[in-house]
Amino acid sequence: MNTSVRNTIRLLWGALRALLVLTVATGVLYPLAVTGIAQAAFHDKANGSKVRAEGREVGSRLIGQKWNIPGTDRPDPKWFQPRPSNSDYDPLATGSSQLGASDERLVKAVRKAREQVAAFNDVPAAKVPADAATGSASAVDPDISPAYADIQIPRVARANHLTQAQVTKLVHEHTEGRDAGFLGEPRVNVLELNLSLRHLAEH
Amino acid sequence: MSDLLAAVAQVSALIAALALVHRPLGDYMARVYSSERHLRVERWMYRAVGADPDAEMRWPAYLRGVLAFSLVSVSLLYLLQRVQDKLPLSLGFAPIDPDQAFNTAASFVSNTNWQSYSGETAMSHLTQTAGLAVQNFVSAAVGMAVAIAMVRGFARSRTGELGNFWADLVRGVVRILLPISAVAAVVLVALGAVQNFADIHSVTTLTGDHQRLTGGAVASQEAIKDLGTNGGGFYNANSAHPFENPNGISNLLEIFLLLVIPFSLPRTFGTLVGSVRQGYAIVAAMAGIWLAGVIAVTWLEFAHPGAASQLAGGSMEGKEQRFGEGGSSLFAVSTTMTSTGSVDSFHDSFQGLSGGVLLFGMMIGEIAPGGVGSGLYGMLVMAVVAVFLAGLMVGRTPEYLGKKLGSRQIKLAACFILITPALVLIGTAVAMATGEGESSMTNTGAHGFSEVLYAYTSASNNNGSAFAGFGADTVYHNTALGLCMLLGRFLPMVFVLALAGSLAGQTPVPATAGTLRSDKPLFTGVLVATIVVVAGLTFFPALALGPLAEGLAV
């Protein structure tokens, strides 16, 4: 065997050992250490901010859900409804429509969503906010805009035999401002809002 | 506070944070790469590797180290994906097909992190943490090592020696990337990102519906994914997924992470060449281009001229409510102008002209501020070209930082800047000519063409973001894009190291009254103009067919 082949083999062998050493450091020790700290210090968050009701886990506050009439794919008027989702709120198929901002199909989808939301909540289409007519990026967006929550109040109040004032108060309690006052957008977490709504309707 | 005002406040806070951190971090990195001392843990590592960390390497030896390490990385990562079903923590997932496994291996080793797979339903926990996450660290460290070798080329004289690749690699991981990532990962968990090794489990919702929830070592990967300008998301939705990026604070933290090393390295460069003002001239060019991109995209997204966005009353398709247009625009520009490619919103659904700005950010070679390491060496090559052009104007032999830029140096710089445009344009042209491009489009017309152009631009420049409507998981695109990623990463490194070697061997020439002052605002202006002209001339025809045609048709 000549020297250049031998040198190449020695080089590759060294490279392989380097990769294995660094794999132990960054691929085993690092994630385990972070997991250990995370599980000890932030147990709930590290495990997905689970939400419990009726003594069982009913979802995650960070993962949006659909709120349809059981057994159908029609939205249930008694719940606050989330944004349109490209995957029907399946966390195993996250992602968006990928349609361009001027695409004909997207224009059609937006028009249809606006009309549906307007009819469902009995408001003019002009009052439907942008987030209600567009699909989110993750397809499991847990939030809606305060404007979208607002137009749902009369319908939700009616379906739950509550007064509009009661539901409005609930929405205000669940409206989060911008994080730290200037980061992100104001929003309402749909799962938490609906949980409180259920509590209110049952008592 | 209005949306626009909040967006301005957000950018201002980000700039303030970067301005505050770049100095201590830049100086720290300069010390890391010039220190003579080895930490105990590093000594163990060198012993395990069988390398002498104090042995100086000339450029061919340094390059051999880079290539050998990367070749081994590609092979091992390929193998890991092919047998993941037989290893622990497999989640029951099947092995990845050969073409996709090659694509993914090339992608993560080249710091691209283009993903033609969907994370939550393809890669096992073991592949994610021991394969993909490892490359997030080491590919970033390789980029930084090459950048430091380039800086040594300017800083050293009458020697051809550029340092020791193994020492630079290990120090980058142990002293820079690991500690920052660990802190950032814990902060991300505190904000709501998940960090566990749980299986997929099903819950019954209040309506009696079933929803399958996922887990994973997400925060630890998220931190290095952004810090190392990698971009490969744990989940398909990437940083738009609430488990990866739960709120407005985590969003800004992630943007900060992906910019902090690229914007601090010019300080490292300035310190190592003995004049921090040289570094500031470079960082000013980077920051100027980045800020122009942020302003353009933010303005376009708020104006939302696209027909569907007009109808909806906002550019919210493919965006999350908690980030809105402002947070999404800032993330999009920062991820495409570094080599990151993680996304908190889907660029395919941005306004047509915004897509053009994002594309242009990649086409200028990802140097504003660019990937960790690759941004700095890319920018320094452009600085060499800018000095050369200025030298031609006044008829003097150009020199930069006391080094003569003769025909060898200019040839190497020219080869460097020709590689990625050639890969992008030839790759796009062949895909369009063979019909492979068209069959993978989600959109039609000009926007469909933009999808193909974006894919080949992203891969060749090692970005990794996508107009994700593009159906990348075909044997053709997996192979072609995989080759673009490898060639787009490692061929430029060959020329960078050769250039560094030739510079380090020179005897410095003293500065005279006629020397172009490369630490002045004038030079920053020349540099920006050079970058825009070179990229503009190369890519304008392709941009005209895609995003410009779409944007002007509105």
Tab-separated table of C-alpha atoms in Angstrom, chain B residues 134-289:
chain	number	residue	atom	x	y	z
B	134	VAL	CA	-25.185	16.594	15.939
B	135	GLN	CA	-24.721	17.940	12.432
B	136	ASN	CA	-26.413	21.139	13.562
B	137	PHE	CA	-23.444	21.627	15.862
B	138	VAL	CA	-20.564	20.313	13.806
B	139	SER	CA	-21.539	21.751	10.416
B	140	ALA	CA	-21.772	25.152	12.079
B	141	ALA	CA	-18.400	24.618	13.768
B	142	VAL	CA	-16.840	23.658	10.425
B	143	GLY	CA	-18.127	26.900	8.899
B	144	MET	CA	-16.668	28.917	11.748
B	145	ALA	CA	-13.354	27.050	11.496
B	146	VAL	CA	-13.013	27.895	7.802
B	147	ALA	CA	-13.886	31.531	8.501
B	148	ILE	CA	-11.218	31.700	11.197
B	149	ALA	CA	-8.687	30.092	8.848
B	150	MET	CA	-9.533	32.832	6.336
B	151	VAL	CA	-9.049	35.517	8.984
B	152	ARG	CA	-5.673	33.997	9.893
B	153	GLY	CA	-4.771	34.286	6.221
B	154	PHE	CA	-5.085	38.056	6.588
B	155	ALA	CA	-3.629	38.229	10.087
B	156	ARG	CA	-0.522	36.119	9.514
B	157	SER	CA	2.475	36.790	7.318
B	158	ARG	CA	5.373	34.877	5.804
B	159	THR	CA	3.853	31.569	6.766
B	160	GLY	CA	1.434	29.351	4.949
B	161	GLU	CA	-0.014	28.063	8.199
B	162	LEU	CA	-3.698	28.504	8.952
B	163	GLY	CA	-4.093	26.811	12.336
B	164	ASN	CA	-5.329	23.342	13.257
B	165	PHE	CA	-8.681	22.207	11.908
B	166	TRP	CA	-9.381	19.707	14.687
B	167	ALA	CA	-8.674	22.248	17.396
B	168	ASP	CA	-10.849	24.875	15.683
B	169	LEU	CA	-13.664	22.350	15.224
B	170	VAL	CA	-13.616	21.135	18.818
B	171	ARG	CA	-13.269	24.606	20.315
B	172	GLY	CA	-16.148	25.948	18.222
B	173	VAL	CA	-18.400	23.216	19.565
B	174	VAL	CA	-17.199	23.063	23.163
B	175	ARG	CA	-16.562	26.718	23.959
B	176	ILE	CA	-19.065	28.551	21.751
B	177	LEU	CA	-21.977	26.513	20.430
B	178	LEU	CA	-22.659	24.130	23.318
B	179	PRO	CA	-22.774	26.641	26.187
B	180	ILE	CA	-24.926	29.188	24.340
B	181	SER	CA	-27.280	26.461	23.061
B	182	ALA	CA	-27.719	24.932	26.493
B	183	VAL	CA	-28.753	28.255	28.015
B	184	ALA	CA	-31.013	29.119	25.070
B	185	ALA	CA	-32.651	25.672	25.135
B	186	VAL	CA	-33.573	25.987	28.801
B	187	VAL	CA	-34.975	29.480	28.202
B	188	LEU	CA	-37.036	28.129	25.304
B	189	VAL	CA	-38.475	25.428	27.551
B	190	ALA	CA	-39.313	28.073	30.143
B	191	LEU	CA	-41.235	29.882	27.417
B	192	GLY	CA	-43.142	26.720	26.467
B	193	ALA	CA	-41.088	24.682	23.973
B	194	VAL	CA	-41.231	20.931	24.658
B	195	GLN	CA	-38.289	18.767	25.703
B	196	ASN	CA	-39.010	15.089	26.270
B	197	PHE	CA	-38.640	11.679	24.683
B	198	ALA	CA	-42.328	10.785	24.764
B	199	ASP	CA	-44.125	8.708	22.182
B	200	ILE	CA	-46.964	10.053	20.089
B	201	HIS	CA	-50.074	9.807	22.270
B	202	SER	CA	-53.740	10.306	21.600
B	203	VAL	CA	-56.047	12.484	23.719
B	204	THR	CA	-59.831	12.794	23.684
B	205	THR	CA	-60.842	16.436	23.330
B	206	LEU	CA	-63.869	18.113	24.923
B	207	THR	CA	-65.908	17.449	21.797
B	208	GLY	CA	-65.076	13.734	21.986
B	209	ASP	CA	-62.701	14.031	19.077
B	210	HIS	CA	-59.262	12.394	19.110
B	211	GLN	CA	-56.055	14.320	18.633
B	212	ARG	CA	-52.586	12.790	18.406
B	213	LEU	CA	-49.984	14.840	20.255
B	214	THR	CA	-46.257	14.601	19.651
B	215	GLY	CA	-43.215	15.064	21.844
B	216	GLY	CA	-39.505	15.177	21.284
B	217	ALA	CA	-36.234	16.786	22.285
B	218	VAL	CA	-37.410	19.941	20.570
B	219	ALA	CA	-35.965	22.821	22.595
B	220	SER	CA	-32.423	21.433	22.551
B	221	GLN	CA	-32.574	21.111	18.775
B	222	GLU	CA	-34.339	24.444	18.307
B	223	ALA	CA	-31.553	26.310	20.105
B	224	ILE	CA	-28.708	24.980	17.965
B	225	LYS	CA	-30.855	25.009	14.847
B	226	ASP	CA	-31.014	28.790	15.108
B	227	LEU	CA	-27.666	29.494	16.753
B	228	GLY	CA	-25.810	27.413	14.156
B	229	THR	CA	-27.862	28.947	11.306
B	230	ASN	CA	-29.006	25.444	10.422
B	231	GLY	CA	-32.766	25.633	10.156
B	232	GLY	CA	-33.940	22.030	10.075
B	233	GLY	CA	-37.091	21.919	12.156
B	234	PHE	CA	-38.084	19.110	14.467
B	235	TYR	CA	-41.565	19.389	13.006
B	236	ASN	CA	-42.669	20.000	9.453
B	237	ALA	CA	-44.049	23.425	10.346
B	238	ASN	CA	-40.583	24.307	11.679
B	239	SER	CA	-40.505	27.386	13.932
B	240	ALA	CA	-44.154	28.074	13.134
B	241	HIS	CA	-45.010	25.045	15.301
B	242	PRO	CA	-46.126	26.190	18.760
B	243	PHE	CA	-43.968	23.498	20.413
B	244	GLU	CA	-40.883	24.982	18.699
B	245	ASN	CA	-41.811	28.633	19.016
B	246	PRO	CA	-44.575	29.217	21.562
B	247	ASN	CA	-44.915	33.024	21.731
B	248	GLY	CA	-43.675	36.452	20.711
B	249	ILE	CA	-40.752	36.355	23.141
B	250	SER	CA	-39.479	33.000	21.922
B	251	ASN	CA	-39.866	34.301	18.374
B	252	LEU	CA	-37.572	37.249	19.027
B	253	LEU	CA	-35.148	35.021	20.938
B	254	GLU	CA	-34.911	32.673	17.957
B	255	ILE	CA	-34.308	35.553	15.547
B	256	PHE	CA	-31.634	36.845	17.928
B	257	LEU	CA	-29.979	33.421	18.070
B	258	LEU	CA	-29.740	33.078	14.325
B	259	LEU	CA	-28.183	36.522	13.924
B	260	VAL	CA	-25.921	36.722	16.952
B	261	ILE	CA	-22.849	34.782	15.794
B	262	PRO	CA	-22.863	36.068	12.190
B	263	PHE	CA	-23.114	39.673	13.423
B	264	SER	CA	-20.415	39.122	16.094
B	265	LEU	CA	-17.830	37.403	13.884
B	266	PRO	CA	-16.786	40.659	12.145
B	267	ARG	CA	-15.728	41.888	15.591
B	268	THR	CA	-13.689	38.684	15.967
B	269	PHE	CA	-12.184	39.360	12.554
B	270	GLY	CA	-11.350	42.956	13.427
B	271	THR	CA	-9.761	41.924	16.714
B	272	LEU	CA	-7.657	39.210	15.083
B	273	VAL	CA	-6.370	41.444	12.271
B	274	GLY	CA	-5.528	44.131	14.801
B	275	SER	CA	-8.100	46.763	13.898
B	276	VAL	CA	-11.688	46.509	15.090
B	277	ARG	CA	-12.626	49.253	12.624
B	278	GLN	CA	-11.979	46.815	9.777
B	279	GLY	CA	-14.611	44.613	11.370
B	280	TYR	CA	-17.053	47.487	11.692
B	281	ALA	CA	-16.751	48.316	7.992
B	282	ILE	CA	-17.745	44.721	7.244
B	283	VAL	CA	-20.578	44.556	9.771
B	284	ALA	CA	-21.957	47.875	8.529
B	285	ALA	CA	-22.324	46.426	5.030
B	286	MET	CA	-24.038	43.328	6.446
B	287	ALA	CA	-26.381	45.318	8.658
B	288	GLY	CA	-27.277	47.792	5.915
B	289	ILE	CA	-28.398	45.090	3.503
